[in-house]
Structure formats: C-alpha cells, structure tokens
C-alpha cells in the first residue's frame, strides 16, 4: 500500500532540487498495469512521447496542461484525465504532482 500524499510531497521536493524540475517513481507494477507518481515544477515538462494502449493522469497537486496534435487540455488538482492515444506531452503550470496510470499491453 502506498501513501500518495507522502509520495507527492517527497517527489515535489526532489523535483525542486532537480536541474530539469522533474522527479518520478514507479510504485506499482502488476503485469501490464503501471502506476507512477510524477512531480514537475512550474514551467517544466515531459516532452512529446508515444502513448501506451491506455493511460490516465490524476493530478494530486497543482495544474498541468496536456498537449498533442488534437489540442491542449488543462487538468487541475483532484481531476483525472484519460490521456489521448496519440503523441502527447505534459507541461506543469504550477508545481505539480500526479499519478500516471498506464496499461502497457492489451
């Protein structure tokens, strides 16, 4: 069992100390299911990358913008967003921590 509040706070601290403003930790790996906590400082981003078969982003702290060829979506604290199944990236609008849930195979 994981304490997401504690993980979010810990990784926000690590991201603030990181030159790229990022920190991540895979905390659940069960077959094709993966869950990671990702922290980004305001203005930092995860560049565009290919999408897995299924993924969602749950913002625990802050606000982020998900961008892709389909447009941009702002996701705020407490919200869960089904990520697009196209190349996409994530930019932090505030210091932010989120849970990324992916399914790597179907």
JSON list of C-alpha atoms in Angstrom, two decimals:
[
{"chain": "A", "resi": 1, "resn": "UNK", "atom": "CA", "xyz": [0.00, 0.00, 0.00]},
{"chain": "A", "resi": 2, "resn": "UNK", "atom": "CA", "xyz": [1.33, 3.46, -0.92]},
{"chain": "A", "resi": 3, "resn": "UNK", "atom": "CA", "xyz": [0.71, 6.85, 0.71]},
{"chain": "A", "resi": 4, "resn": "UNK", "atom": "CA", "xyz": [0.16, 9.05, -2.37]},
{"chain": "A", "resi": 5, "resn": "UNK", "atom": "CA", "xyz": [0.19, 12.26, -0.34]},
{"chain": "A", "resi": 6, "resn": "UNK", "atom": "CA", "xyz": [3.62, 11.44, 1.08]},
{"chain": "A", "resi": 7, "resn": "UNK", "atom": "CA", "xyz": [4.94, 10.30, -2.33]},
{"chain": "A", "resi": 8, "resn": "UNK", "atom": "CA", "xyz": [3.69, 13.50, -3.97]},
{"chain": "A", "resi": 9, "resn": "UNK", "atom": "CA", "xyz": [5.31, 15.74, -1.36]},
{"chain": "A", "resi": 10, "resn": "UNK", "atom": "CA", "xyz": [8.59, 13.79, -1.45]},
{"chain": "A", "resi": 11, "resn": "UNK", "atom": "CA", "xyz": [8.86, 13.93, -5.24]},
{"chain": "A", "resi": 12, "resn": "UNK", "atom": "CA", "xyz": [7.88, 17.61, -5.39]},
{"chain": "A", "resi": 13, "resn": "UNK", "atom": "CA", "xyz": [10.85, 18.26, -3.11]},
{"chain": "A", "resi": 14, "resn": "UNK", "atom": "CA", "xyz": [13.12, 16.19, -5.36]},
{"chain": "A", "resi": 15, "resn": "UNK", "atom": "CA", "xyz": [11.82, 17.96, -8.48]},
{"chain": "A", "resi": 16, "resn": "UNK", "atom": "CA", "xyz": [12.55, 21.36, -6.91]},
{"chain": "A", "resi": 17, "resn": "UNK", "atom": "CA", "xyz": [16.16, 20.24, -6.38]},
{"chain": "A", "resi": 18, "resn": "UNK", "atom": "CA", "xyz": [16.50, 18.73, -9.87]},
{"chain": "A", "resi": 19, "resn": "UNK", "atom": "CA", "xyz": [18.01, 20.80, -12.68]},
{"chain": "A", "resi": 20, "resn": "UNK", "atom": "CA", "xyz": [15.24, 19.72, -15.05]},
{"chain": "A", "resi": 21, "resn": "UNK", "atom": "CA", "xyz": [12.45, 20.23, -12.50]},
{"chain": "A", "resi": 22, "resn": "UNK", "atom": "CA", "xyz": [11.30, 16.60, -12.60]},
{"chain": "A", "resi": 23, "resn": "UNK", "atom": "CA", "xyz": [11.08, 13.54, -10.38]},
{"chain": "A", "resi": 24, "resn": "UNK", "atom": "CA", "xyz": [9.25, 10.24, -10.89]},
{"chain": "A", "resi": 25, "resn": "UNK", "atom": "CA", "xyz": [8.82, 6.92, -9.17]},
{"chain": "A", "resi": 26, "resn": "UNK", "atom": "CA", "xyz": [7.14, 3.72, -10.37]},
{"chain": "A", "resi": 27, "resn": "UNK", "atom": "CA", "xyz": [5.27, 2.49, -7.30]},
{"chain": "A", "resi": 28, "resn": "UNK", "atom": "CA", "xyz": [3.06, -0.24, -8.78]},
{"chain": "A", "resi": 29, "resn": "UNK", "atom": "CA", "xyz": [3.96, -2.79, -11.45]},
{"chain": "A", "resi": 30, "resn": "UNK", "atom": "CA", "xyz": [1.45, -5.59, -11.90]},
{"chain": "A", "resi": 31, "resn": "UNK", "atom": "CA", "xyz": [1.52, -7.31, -15.28]},
{"chain": "A", "resi": 32, "resn": "UNK", "atom": "CA", "xyz": [0.62, -4.68, -17.90]},
{"chain": "A", "resi": 33, "resn": "UNK", "atom": "CA", "xyz": [-0.53, -2.18, -15.23]},
{"chain": "A", "resi": 34, "resn": "UNK", "atom": "CA", "xyz": [1.88, 0.55, -14.14]},
{"chain": "A", "resi": 35, "resn": "UNK", "atom": "CA", "xyz": [1.35, 3.44, -11.74]},
{"chain": "A", "resi": 36, "resn": "UNK", "atom": "CA", "xyz": [3.91, 6.19, -11.20]},
{"chain": "A", "resi": 37, "resn": "UNK", "atom": "CA", "xyz": [4.00, 9.40, -9.26]},
{"chain": "A", "resi": 38, "resn": "UNK", "atom": "CA", "xyz": [5.46, 12.24, -11.35]},
{"chain": "A", "resi": 39, "resn": "UNK", "atom": "CA", "xyz": [6.36, 15.67, -9.99]},
{"chain": "A", "resi": 40, "resn": "UNK", "atom": "CA", "xyz": [7.12, 18.69, -12.19]},
{"chain": "A", "resi": 41, "resn": "UNK", "atom": "CA", "xyz": [8.00, 22.22, -11.16]},
{"chain": "A", "resi": 42, "resn": "UNK", "atom": "CA", "xyz": [6.12, 25.11, -12.78]},
{"chain": "A", "resi": 43, "resn": "UNK", "atom": "CA", "xyz": [7.22, 25.51, -16.39]},
{"chain": "A", "resi": 44, "resn": "UNK", "atom": "CA", "xyz": [8.91, 22.10, -16.70]},
{"chain": "A", "resi": 45, "resn": "UNK", "atom": "CA", "xyz": [7.53, 19.42, -18.95]},
{"chain": "A", "resi": 46, "resn": "UNK", "atom": "CA", "xyz": [7.56, 15.88, -20.18]},
{"chain": "A", "resi": 47, "resn": "UNK", "atom": "CA", "xyz": [8.22, 16.28, -23.90]},
{"chain": "A", "resi": 48, "resn": "UNK", "atom": "CA", "xyz": [6.07, 14.67, -26.54]},
{"chain": "A", "resi": 49, "resn": "UNK", "atom": "CA", "xyz": [6.11, 10.89, -26.40]},
{"chain": "A", "resi": 50, "resn": "UNK", "atom": "CA", "xyz": [4.11, 7.99, -27.83]},
{"chain": "A", "resi": 51, "resn": "UNK", "atom": "CA", "xyz": [1.01, 6.93, -25.94]},
{"chain": "A", "resi": 52, "resn": "UNK", "atom": "CA", "xyz": [0.55, 3.47, -24.42]},
{"chain": "A", "resi": 53, "resn": "UNK", "atom": "CA", "xyz": [-2.62, 1.50, -25.26]},
{"chain": "A", "resi": 54, "resn": "UNK", "atom": "CA", "xyz": [-4.41, 3.13, -22.29]},
{"chain": "A", "resi": 55, "resn": "UNK", "atom": "CA", "xyz": [-3.41, 5.79, -19.74]},
{"chain": "A", "resi": 56, "resn": "UNK", "atom": "CA", "xyz": [-4.82, 8.30, -17.29]},
{"chain": "A", "resi": 57, "resn": "UNK", "atom": "CA", "xyz": [-3.40, 11.20, -15.33]},
{"chain": "A", "resi": 58, "resn": "UNK", "atom": "CA", "xyz": [-4.66, 12.05, -11.82]},
{"chain": "A", "resi": 59, "resn": "UNK", "atom": "CA", "xyz": [-3.40, 15.44, -10.64]},
{"chain": "A", "resi": 60, "resn": "UNK", "atom": "CA", "xyz": [-2.75, 15.35, -6.89]},
{"chain": "A", "resi": 61, "resn": "UNK", "atom": "CA", "xyz": [-1.27, 18.88, -6.58]},
{"chain": "A", "resi": 62, "resn": "UNK", "atom": "CA", "xyz": [-1.14, 21.86, -8.94]},
{"chain": "A", "resi": 63, "resn": "UNK", "atom": "CA", "xyz": [-2.21, 22.17, -12.57]},
{"chain": "A", "resi": 64, "resn": "UNK", "atom": "CA", "xyz": [-0.82, 20.74, -15.80]},
{"chain": "A", "resi": 65, "resn": "UNK", "atom": "CA", "xyz": [-1.51, 21.15, -19.50]},
{"chain": "A", "resi": 66, "resn": "UNK", "atom": "CA", "xyz": [-1.60, 18.07, -21.73]},
{"chain": "A", "resi": 67, "resn": "UNK", "atom": "CA", "xyz": [-0.77, 18.95, -25.34]},
{"chain": "A", "resi": 68, "resn": "UNK", "atom": "CA", "xyz": [-0.98, 16.93, -28.55]},
{"chain": "A", "resi": 69, "resn": "UNK", "atom": "CA", "xyz": [-1.90, 17.34, -32.20]},
{"chain": "A", "resi": 70, "resn": "UNK", "atom": "CA", "xyz": [-5.53, 17.17, -31.01]},
{"chain": "A", "resi": 71, "resn": "UNK", "atom": "CA", "xyz": [-5.14, 20.35, -28.92]},
{"chain": "A", "resi": 72, "resn": "UNK", "atom": "CA", "xyz": [-4.49, 21.23, -25.28]},
{"chain": "A", "resi": 73, "resn": "UNK", "atom": "CA", "xyz": [-6.32, 20.34, -22.08]},
{"chain": "A", "resi": 74, "resn": "UNK", "atom": "CA", "xyz": [-5.71, 21.84, -18.65]},
{"chain": "A", "resi": 75, "resn": "UNK", "atom": "CA", "xyz": [-6.05, 19.36, -15.78]},
{"chain": "A", "resi": 76, "resn": "UNK", "atom": "CA", "xyz": [-6.31, 20.72, -12.24]},
{"chain": "A", "resi": 77, "resn": "UNK", "atom": "CA", "xyz": [-5.86, 19.33, -8.77]},
{"chain": "A", "resi": 78, "resn": "UNK", "atom": "CA", "xyz": [-8.17, 16.42, -7.98]},
{"chain": "A", "resi": 79, "resn": "UNK", "atom": "CA", "xyz": [-9.08, 15.73, -11.62]},
{"chain": "A", "resi": 80, "resn": "UNK", "atom": "CA", "xyz": [-8.48, 12.54, -13.59]},
{"chain": "A", "resi": 81, "resn": "UNK", "atom": "CA", "xyz": [-7.91, 12.78, -17.35]},
{"chain": "A", "resi": 82, "resn": "UNK", "atom": "CA", "xyz": [-7.84, 9.94, -19.90]},
{"chain": "A", "resi": 83, "resn": "UNK", "atom": "CA", "xyz": [-4.72, 10.66, -21.94]},
{"chain": "A", "resi": 84, "resn": "UNK", "atom": "CA", "xyz": [-5.07, 10.80, -25.73]},
{"chain": "A", "resi": 85, "resn": "UNK", "atom": "CA", "xyz": [-3.86, 7.79, -27.67]},
{"chain": "A", "resi": 86, "resn": "UNK", "atom": "CA", "xyz": [-1.61, 9.98, -29.82]},
{"chain": "A", "resi": 87, "resn": "UNK", "atom": "CA", "xyz": [1.81, 11.53, -29.20]},
{"chain": "A", "resi": 88, "resn": "UNK", "atom": "CA", "xyz": [1.42, 13.98, -26.35]},
{"chain": "A", "resi": 89, "resn": "UNK", "atom": "CA", "xyz": [3.36, 15.91, -23.71]},
{"chain": "A", "resi": 90, "resn": "UNK", "atom": "CA", "xyz": [2.66, 17.40, -20.29]},
{"chain": "A", "resi": 91, "resn": "UNK", "atom": "CA", "xyz": [3.65, 20.88, -19.05]},
{"chain": "A", "resi": 92, "resn": "UNK", "atom": "CA", "xyz": [3.33, 21.98, -15.42]},
{"chain": "A", "resi": 93, "resn": "UNK", "atom": "CA", "xyz": [1.52, 25.30, -14.96]},
{"chain": "A", "resi": 94, "resn": "UNK", "atom": "CA", "xyz": [2.21, 25.20, -11.20]},
{"chain": "A", "resi": 95, "resn": "UNK", "atom": "CA", "xyz": [4.46, 22.95, -9.13]},
{"chain": "A", "resi": 96, "resn": "UNK", "atom": "CA", "xyz": [2.52, 19.73, -9.69]},
{"chain": "A", "resi": 97, "resn": "UNK", "atom": "CA", "xyz": [2.38, 16.09, -8.66]},
{"chain": "A", "resi": 98, "resn": "UNK", "atom": "CA", "xyz": [0.32, 13.47, -10.45]},
{"chain": "A", "resi": 99, "resn": "UNK", "atom": "CA", "xyz": [-0.29, 9.76, -10.70]},
{"chain": "A", "resi": 100, "resn": "UNK", "atom": "CA", "xyz": [0.20, 8.32, -14.17]},
{"chain": "A", "resi": 101, "resn": "UNK", "atom": "CA", "xyz": [-1.63, 5.02, -14.69]},
{"chain": "A", "resi": 102, "resn": "UNK", "atom": "CA", "xyz": [-0.77, 3.05, -17.83]},
{"chain": "A", "resi": 103, "resn": "UNK", "atom": "CA", "xyz": [-1.66, -0.27, -19.35]},
{"chain": "A", "resi": 104, "resn": "UNK", "atom": "CA", "xyz": [1.27, -1.37, -21.49]},
{"chain": "A", "resi": 105, "resn": "UNK", "atom": "CA", "xyz": [-0.39, -4.26, -23.30]},
{"chain": "A", "resi": 106, "resn": "UNK", "atom": "CA", "xyz": [-3.85, -5.49, -24.15]}
]
